[in-house]
Amino acid sequence: MIAIVAVIATLAVAFVLFHPRLIASPRWRALSTPLASIIGSGFLVTVPILRDLSGSWATILMAGLLVVAYCIGSAIRHNILHVEPLLHNGNAVRSIVSLEWISHAALAFAYFVSVAYYLVLFATFLLKPFGISDVFVIKSVVTVCLALIGAIGFFRGFGAEEKLEIYAVSLKMALIGGLVAALAAHAVLQFADGTLSSVPGHFELSNVPVLLGLLIVVQGFETSRFLGNAYSPELRAGTMKQAQILAALIYIAFFLVTTPLFGVNTHGDGVAAIVDMLTPVAAILPIMIIIGALASQSSAAIADTLGAGGLVRDVFGKKIKVGHAYLLTAVIAGLVTWETDVYALITLASRCFAFYYTMQCLVAAISAIRLKKPLPAGAFFLLAIMCALIVLFGATVEGG
């Protein structure tokens, strides 16, 4: 029965998300990029991490992280609406220009590494069922993926790249819908027969660095900042907000329906742990998890490529075509894949994301002061302090 619910729910969500009218909607297209990045490869691993960290309090902690991320997103939205016009017109004060340049340089590095990282995870999961773990083969698959992404971006431009991402996001969302529906049905059946279980809640102060690090798992909303060549500031700010709210609802729903499974023994970590948790429910769920992980990693890689392309174009003062920026992103991500240890670099990249948020919150605070809005300015400054603490003390959480 659970398997039937999973299949029906997945097909129903897919029918909606793959509808041509929705795919053609500018609002949905603008929303899909931040959504793809927010619900990236870290989506599945947060459940076992927070389960071990806090037991049944996991949903509460996740909700807290999402609220903080939403507040940081408000700073980015402020900058889209109030700072971008000043930058484009050359009217921004020197402090804002400097902070923007520094933050964009850090974010560019983070994007190059994250694109390579997501695709390394994608290749690893893709080859795992075939028993292939050779590093050369994994990197070769990543290179093929980067060549495809770079070529589509170079020859077909933003629209083709975006469409590729939308299809991956739609598949991922359909699978998540099926998983949530199946697990909700399982919880209802357990409640009806009196077998619904739970684990006690707990939390230790020594785990705060891991909790801070988890905030980076729900990053990605900043990609809306770099879609300015295709969408208006108002649409980008609005769809970023909608993407964060939708992603938050999905995260909370997934945590709620997996909480009754927290008592299941798991033998691995990351996606392997969530597979162990879901295997007793229905045989089809682990398969959906693996496909969902592949869709998450690929869509997140494409979303970050879109963000990186727009960012690189901004850094060069819009003097290069966006297609060339996508190709450059693919080439640098390829170099990162072959010439470095991606897993080691992701620690630095995660701190670069937090550093970018710190700078953007400071930019928003300065802008709010100049607009004579003291309360938002104070709030943005406090957010900058929190992001700085993540840079200094946050523990990196890998999406594997």
Coordinates of C-alpha atoms in Angstrom, one line a residue, residues 3-395:
A3 CA 4.5 1.8 -2.4
I4 CA 1.2 2.5 -4.3
V5 CA 0.8 5.8 -2.4
A6 CA 4.4 6.8 -3.3
V7 CA 3.9 6.1 -7.0
I8 CA 0.5 7.8 -7.2
A9 CA 1.7 10.9 -5.3
T10 CA 4.9 11.1 -7.4
L11 CA 3.0 10.9 -10.7
A12 CA 0.4 13.5 -9.5
V13 CA 3.1 16.0 -8.6
A14 CA 5.0 15.3 -11.8
F15 CA 1.8 15.9 -13.8
V16 CA 1.6 19.4 -12.3
L17 CA 5.3 20.3 -12.4
F18 CA 5.9 19.1 -16.0
H19 CA 2.8 20.8 -17.4
P20 CA 4.0 23.0 -20.3
R21 CA 2.1 26.0 -19.0
L22 CA 3.9 25.9 -15.6
I23 CA 7.3 25.3 -17.3
A24 CA 6.8 28.3 -19.5
S25 CA 5.8 30.6 -16.6
P26 CA 8.5 33.3 -16.0
R27 CA 7.7 33.3 -12.3
W28 CA 8.2 29.5 -12.0
R29 CA 11.4 29.7 -14.0
A30 CA 12.8 32.5 -11.8
L31 CA 11.7 30.5 -8.7
S32 CA 13.2 27.2 -9.8
T33 CA 16.9 28.3 -9.6
P34 CA 17.0 29.3 -5.9
L35 CA 14.7 26.4 -5.1
A36 CA 17.0 24.0 -6.8
S37 CA 20.0 25.3 -4.9
I38 CA 18.2 25.4 -1.5
I39 CA 17.0 21.9 -1.8
G40 CA 20.4 20.6 -3.0
S41 CA 22.4 17.6 -2.0
G42 CA 22.2 18.5 1.7
F43 CA 18.4 18.1 1.8
L44 CA 18.5 14.4 2.5
V45 CA 21.5 14.4 4.9
T46 CA 20.0 17.0 7.3
V47 CA 17.6 14.4 8.7
P48 CA 20.1 11.9 10.0
I49 CA 22.5 14.7 11.1
L50 CA 19.8 16.5 13.2
R51 CA 18.4 13.2 14.4
D52 CA 21.8 12.3 16.0
L53 CA 22.2 15.9 17.1
S54 CA 18.8 16.5 18.8
G55 CA 16.5 13.4 18.6
S56 CA 12.9 14.4 18.3
W57 CA 13.7 18.1 18.6
A58 CA 15.2 17.9 15.0
T59 CA 12.1 19.5 13.4
I60 CA 12.3 22.4 15.8
L61 CA 16.0 23.0 15.1
M62 CA 15.4 22.7 11.4
A63 CA 12.6 25.3 11.6
G64 CA 15.0 27.6 13.5
L65 CA 17.7 27.3 10.8
L66 CA 15.1 28.0 8.1
V67 CA 13.9 31.1 9.9
V68 CA 17.5 32.4 10.1
A69 CA 18.1 31.6 6.4
Y70 CA 14.9 33.5 5.5
C71 CA 16.1 36.5 7.5
I72 CA 19.4 36.4 5.6
G73 CA 17.5 36.2 2.4
S74 CA 15.7 39.4 3.4
A75 CA 19.1 41.1 3.3
I76 CA 19.7 39.8 -0.2
R77 CA 16.3 40.9 -1.3
H78 CA 16.9 44.4 0.1
N79 CA 20.1 44.6 -1.9
I80 CA 18.3 43.4 -5.1
L81 CA 15.7 46.2 -4.7
H82 CA 17.8 49.0 -3.2
V83 CA 21.5 48.4 -3.8
E84 CA 21.6 47.0 -7.4
P85 CA 20.1 50.1 -9.0
L86 CA 22.8 52.3 -7.3
L87 CA 25.5 49.9 -8.5
H88 CA 24.2 49.9 -12.0
N89 CA 23.9 53.7 -12.1
G90 CA 27.3 54.3 -10.5
N91 CA 25.7 56.0 -7.5
A92 CA 26.7 53.6 -4.7
V93 CA 29.0 54.8 -1.9
R94 CA 32.5 53.4 -1.9
S95 CA 31.9 51.2 1.2
I96 CA 29.1 49.4 -0.6
V97 CA 31.1 49.0 -3.8
S98 CA 34.1 47.6 -1.9
L99 CA 32.0 45.1 0.2
E100 CA 30.2 44.0 -3.0
W101 CA 33.4 43.3 -4.8
I102 CA 34.9 41.4 -1.9
S103 CA 31.8 39.3 -1.4
H104 CA 31.4 38.5 -5.1
A105 CA 35.1 37.4 -5.3
A106 CA 34.5 35.0 -2.4
L107 CA 31.2 33.7 -3.8
A108 CA 32.8 33.1 -7.2
F109 CA 35.3 30.7 -5.6
A110 CA 32.5 29.0 -3.6
Y111 CA 30.4 28.6 -6.8
F112 CA 33.2 27.0 -8.8
V113 CA 33.9 24.5 -6.0
S114 CA 30.3 23.8 -5.3
V115 CA 29.5 23.0 -9.0
A116 CA 32.4 20.5 -9.0
Y117 CA 31.4 19.1 -5.7
Y118 CA 27.8 18.5 -6.6
L119 CA 28.8 16.8 -9.8
V120 CA 31.4 14.6 -8.0
L121 CA 28.6 13.5 -5.7
F122 CA 26.3 13.0 -8.7
A123 CA 28.9 10.8 -10.5
T124 CA 29.7 8.9 -7.3
F125 CA 26.0 8.0 -6.8
L126 CA 25.5 7.3 -10.5
L127 CA 28.3 4.7 -10.6
K128 CA 27.8 3.2 -7.1
P129 CA 25.1 0.6 -8.3
F130 CA 27.6 -0.6 -10.8
G131 CA 30.3 -1.1 -8.2
I132 CA 32.5 1.6 -9.7
S133 CA 34.4 3.8 -7.3
D134 CA 37.6 4.5 -9.4
V135 CA 38.5 8.2 -9.0
F136 CA 39.5 8.6 -12.6
V137 CA 36.2 7.3 -13.9
I138 CA 34.2 9.5 -11.4
K139 CA 36.2 12.6 -12.6
S140 CA 35.7 11.6 -16.2
V141 CA 31.9 11.5 -15.7
V142 CA 32.1 14.9 -14.0
T143 CA 34.0 16.2 -17.0
V144 CA 31.4 15.0 -19.4
C145 CA 28.7 16.6 -17.3
L146 CA 30.6 19.9 -17.2
A147 CA 31.2 19.8 -21.0
L148 CA 27.5 19.3 -21.5
I149 CA 26.5 22.2 -19.1
G150 CA 29.2 24.5 -20.6
A151 CA 28.3 23.7 -24.2
I152 CA 24.6 24.2 -23.6
G153 CA 25.3 27.5 -21.9
F154 CA 27.8 28.7 -24.5
F155 CA 25.8 27.7 -27.6
R156 CA 22.2 28.0 -26.4
G157 CA 22.5 30.5 -23.6
F158 CA 20.6 31.1 -20.3
G159 CA 17.2 29.8 -21.5
A160 CA 18.5 26.3 -22.5
E161 CA 20.5 26.0 -19.3
E162 CA 17.6 27.1 -17.2
K163 CA 15.2 24.6 -18.9
L164 CA 17.6 21.8 -18.2
E165 CA 17.6 22.9 -14.5
I166 CA 13.8 23.1 -14.4
Y167 CA 13.3 19.5 -15.6
A168 CA 15.8 18.3 -12.9
V169 CA 14.0 20.4 -10.3
S170 CA 10.6 19.1 -11.3
L171 CA 11.8 15.4 -11.1
K172 CA 13.3 16.1 -7.7
M173 CA 10.1 17.8 -6.4
A174 CA 7.9 15.0 -7.7
L175 CA 10.0 12.4 -5.9
I176 CA 10.0 14.4 -2.7
G177 CA 6.2 14.7 -3.0
G178 CA 5.9 10.9 -3.3
L179 CA 8.3 10.3 -0.4
V180 CA 6.4 12.7 1.9
A181 CA 3.0 11.2 1.0
A182 CA 4.2 7.6 1.5
L183 CA 5.8 8.4 4.9
A184 CA 2.8 10.3 6.0
A185 CA 0.6 7.3 5.1
H186 CA 3.0 5.1 7.0
A187 CA 2.8 7.4 10.1
V188 CA -1.0 7.4 10.0
L189 CA -1.0 3.6 9.8
Q190 CA 1.4 3.3 12.8
F191 CA -0.7 5.8 14.8
A192 CA -3.9 3.7 14.0
D193 CA -2.4 0.5 15.2
G194 CA -0.6 2.1 18.2
T195 CA 2.9 1.4 17.0
L196 CA 4.0 5.0 16.3
S197 CA 7.3 5.5 18.0
S198 CA 9.5 8.4 18.9
V199 CA 13.0 9.1 20.4
P200 CA 13.7 11.6 23.2
G201 CA 14.8 15.1 22.4
H202 CA 18.3 16.3 23.5
F203 CA 20.9 18.9 22.6
E204 CA 24.4 19.7 23.9
L205 CA 26.1 23.1 23.6
S206 CA 29.2 21.3 22.1
N207 CA 27.0 20.7 19.0
V208 CA 26.5 24.4 18.3
P209 CA 29.2 24.5 15.6
V210 CA 27.5 21.7 13.7
L211 CA 24.2 23.5 14.0
L212 CA 25.8 26.7 12.7
G213 CA 27.4 24.8 9.8
L214 CA 24.0 23.4 8.8
L215 CA 22.8 26.9 7.9
I216 CA 25.0 26.6 4.8
V217 CA 23.0 23.5 3.8
V218 CA 20.0 25.7 3.1
Q219 CA 21.9 28.3 1.2
G220 CA 21.3 28.9 -2.5
F221 CA 18.6 31.6 -2.4
E222 CA 21.3 34.1 -3.3
T223 CA 21.3 32.8 -6.9
S224 CA 18.3 35.1 -7.5
R225 CA 20.7 38.0 -7.2
F226 CA 22.5 36.9 -10.4
L227 CA 19.6 36.3 -12.7
G228 CA 19.3 40.1 -13.4
N229 CA 20.0 39.6 -17.1
A230 CA 16.7 37.7 -17.5
Y231 CA 14.3 38.9 -14.8
S232 CA 13.4 42.2 -13.1
P233 CA 14.5 43.0 -9.6
E234 CA 10.9 42.8 -8.3
L235 CA 10.4 39.3 -9.8
R236 CA 13.7 38.0 -8.5
A237 CA 13.1 39.3 -5.0
G238 CA 9.6 38.0 -5.0
T239 CA 10.5 34.5 -6.3
M240 CA 13.4 34.2 -3.9
K241 CA 11.0 34.8 -1.0
Q242 CA 8.6 32.3 -2.5
A243 CA 11.4 29.7 -3.0
Q244 CA 12.5 30.1 0.6
I245 CA 9.0 29.6 1.9
L246 CA 8.3 26.6 -0.3
A247 CA 11.6 25.0 0.5
A248 CA 10.9 25.6 4.2
L249 CA 7.6 23.9 4.0
I250 CA 9.2 20.9 2.2
Y251 CA 12.0 20.6 4.8
I252 CA 9.5 20.7 7.7
A253 CA 7.1 18.2 6.1
F254 CA 10.0 15.8 5.4
F255 CA 11.3 16.1 8.9
L256 CA 7.8 15.6 10.4
V257 CA 7.1 12.4 8.4
T258 CA 10.6 10.9 9.1
T259 CA 10.6 11.6 12.8
P260 CA 8.7 8.3 13.6
L261 CA 11.7 6.5 11.9
F262 CA 14.4 8.1 14.1
G263 CA 14.6 4.9 16.1
V264 CA 15.7 2.8 13.1
N265 CA 19.3 1.7 13.3
T266 CA 21.5 3.1 10.5
H267 CA 24.9 1.8 9.5
G268 CA 26.1 4.7 7.3
D269 CA 25.9 8.4 7.1
G270 CA 24.6 11.0 4.7
V271 CA 22.2 9.5 2.1
A272 CA 23.1 6.0 3.2
A273 CA 21.6 6.7 6.6
I274 CA 18.3 8.0 5.2
V275 CA 18.2 4.9 2.9
D276 CA 18.6 2.7 6.0
M277 CA 15.8 4.6 7.7
L278 CA 13.3 4.2 4.9
T279 CA 14.1 0.6 3.8
P280 CA 11.7 -1.0 6.4
V281 CA 8.8 1.2 5.2
A282 CA 8.7 0.1 1.5
A283 CA 11.3 -1.3 -0.9
I284 CA 10.6 1.4 -3.5
L285 CA 11.5 4.3 -1.1
P286 CA 15.3 3.8 -1.2
I287 CA 15.2 3.7 -5.0
M288 CA 13.3 7.0 -4.9
I289 CA 15.9 8.4 -2.5
I290 CA 18.8 7.5 -4.8
I291 CA 17.0 9.0 -7.9
G292 CA 16.1 12.0 -5.8
A293 CA 19.7 12.4 -4.7
L294 CA 20.9 12.3 -8.3
A295 CA 18.2 14.9 -9.3
S296 CA 19.2 17.1 -6.3
Q297 CA 22.9 17.1 -7.1
S298 CA 22.4 17.7 -10.8
S299 CA 19.8 20.5 -10.4
A300 CA 22.0 22.2 -7.7
A301 CA 25.0 22.0 -9.9
I302 CA 23.1 23.7 -12.8
A303 CA 21.6 26.3 -10.4
D304 CA 25.0 27.2 -9.1
T305 CA 26.3 27.4 -12.7
L306 CA 23.5 29.8 -13.5
G307 CA 24.4 31.8 -10.4
A308 CA 28.1 31.7 -11.2
G309 CA 27.5 32.8 -14.8
G310 CA 25.6 35.8 -13.7
L311 CA 28.1 36.6 -11.0
V312 CA 31.1 36.3 -13.3
R313 CA 29.4 38.6 -15.8
D314 CA 28.8 41.1 -13.0
V315 CA 32.4 40.9 -11.8
F316 CA 33.6 41.7 -15.4
G317 CA 31.2 44.7 -15.5
K318 CA 28.9 42.9 -18.0
K319 CA 31.7 43.1 -20.6
I320 CA 31.4 39.4 -21.4
K321 CA 28.5 37.4 -22.7
V322 CA 26.6 35.2 -20.2
G323 CA 27.2 32.2 -22.4
H324 CA 31.0 32.8 -22.2
A325 CA 30.6 33.1 -18.4
Y326 CA 28.9 29.6 -18.2
L327 CA 31.7 28.1 -20.3
L328 CA 34.3 29.7 -18.0
T329 CA 32.5 28.4 -15.0
A330 CA 32.5 24.9 -16.5
V331 CA 36.2 25.1 -17.3
I332 CA 37.2 26.3 -13.8
A333 CA 35.0 23.7 -12.2
G334 CA 36.7 21.1 -14.3
L335 CA 40.1 22.3 -13.2
V336 CA 39.0 22.1 -9.6
T337 CA 37.8 18.6 -10.2
W338 CA 41.0 17.3 -11.7
E339 CA 43.7 19.4 -9.9
T340 CA 42.4 19.6 -6.3
D341 CA 40.7 17.6 -3.6
V342 CA 37.1 18.8 -4.0
Y343 CA 36.1 17.3 -0.6
A344 CA 38.9 19.3 1.1
L345 CA 38.0 22.5 -0.7
I346 CA 34.3 22.3 0.2
T347 CA 35.2 23.3 3.7
L348 CA 36.7 26.5 2.5
A349 CA 33.8 27.0 0.0
S350 CA 31.3 26.7 2.8
R351 CA 33.0 29.4 4.8
C352 CA 33.1 31.6 1.6
F353 CA 29.3 31.3 1.3
A354 CA 29.0 32.4 5.0
F355 CA 31.5 35.2 4.3
Y356 CA 29.4 36.3 1.3
Y357 CA 26.3 36.4 3.5
T358 CA 28.2 38.4 6.1
M359 CA 29.2 41.0 3.5
Q360 CA 25.7 41.2 2.0
C361 CA 24.2 41.8 5.4
L362 CA 26.6 44.6 6.0
V363 CA 25.8 46.1 2.6
A364 CA 22.1 45.9 3.5
A365 CA 22.8 47.5 6.9
I366 CA 24.6 50.4 5.3
S367 CA 21.9 50.8 2.7
A368 CA 19.2 50.8 5.3
I369 CA 21.0 53.5 7.3
R370 CA 21.3 55.7 4.2
L371 CA 17.5 55.1 3.6
K372 CA 17.0 56.2 7.3
K373 CA 15.5 52.8 8.3
P374 CA 17.2 52.2 11.7
L375 CA 15.3 49.0 12.7
P376 CA 16.1 47.0 9.5
A377 CA 19.7 48.4 9.7
G378 CA 20.1 47.0 13.2
A379 CA 18.6 43.6 12.2
F380 CA 20.9 43.3 9.2
F381 CA 23.9 44.2 11.3
L382 CA 22.9 41.4 13.8
L383 CA 22.6 39.0 10.9
A384 CA 26.1 40.0 9.8
I385 CA 27.4 39.1 13.2
M386 CA 25.7 35.7 13.1
C387 CA 27.1 34.9 9.7
A388 CA 30.6 36.0 10.8
L389 CA 30.2 33.5 13.7
I390 CA 29.5 30.8 11.1
V391 CA 32.6 31.7 9.2
L392 CA 34.7 31.4 12.4
F393 CA 33.1 28.5 14.2
G394 CA 30.7 26.7 11.9
A395 CA 31.4 23.0 11.2

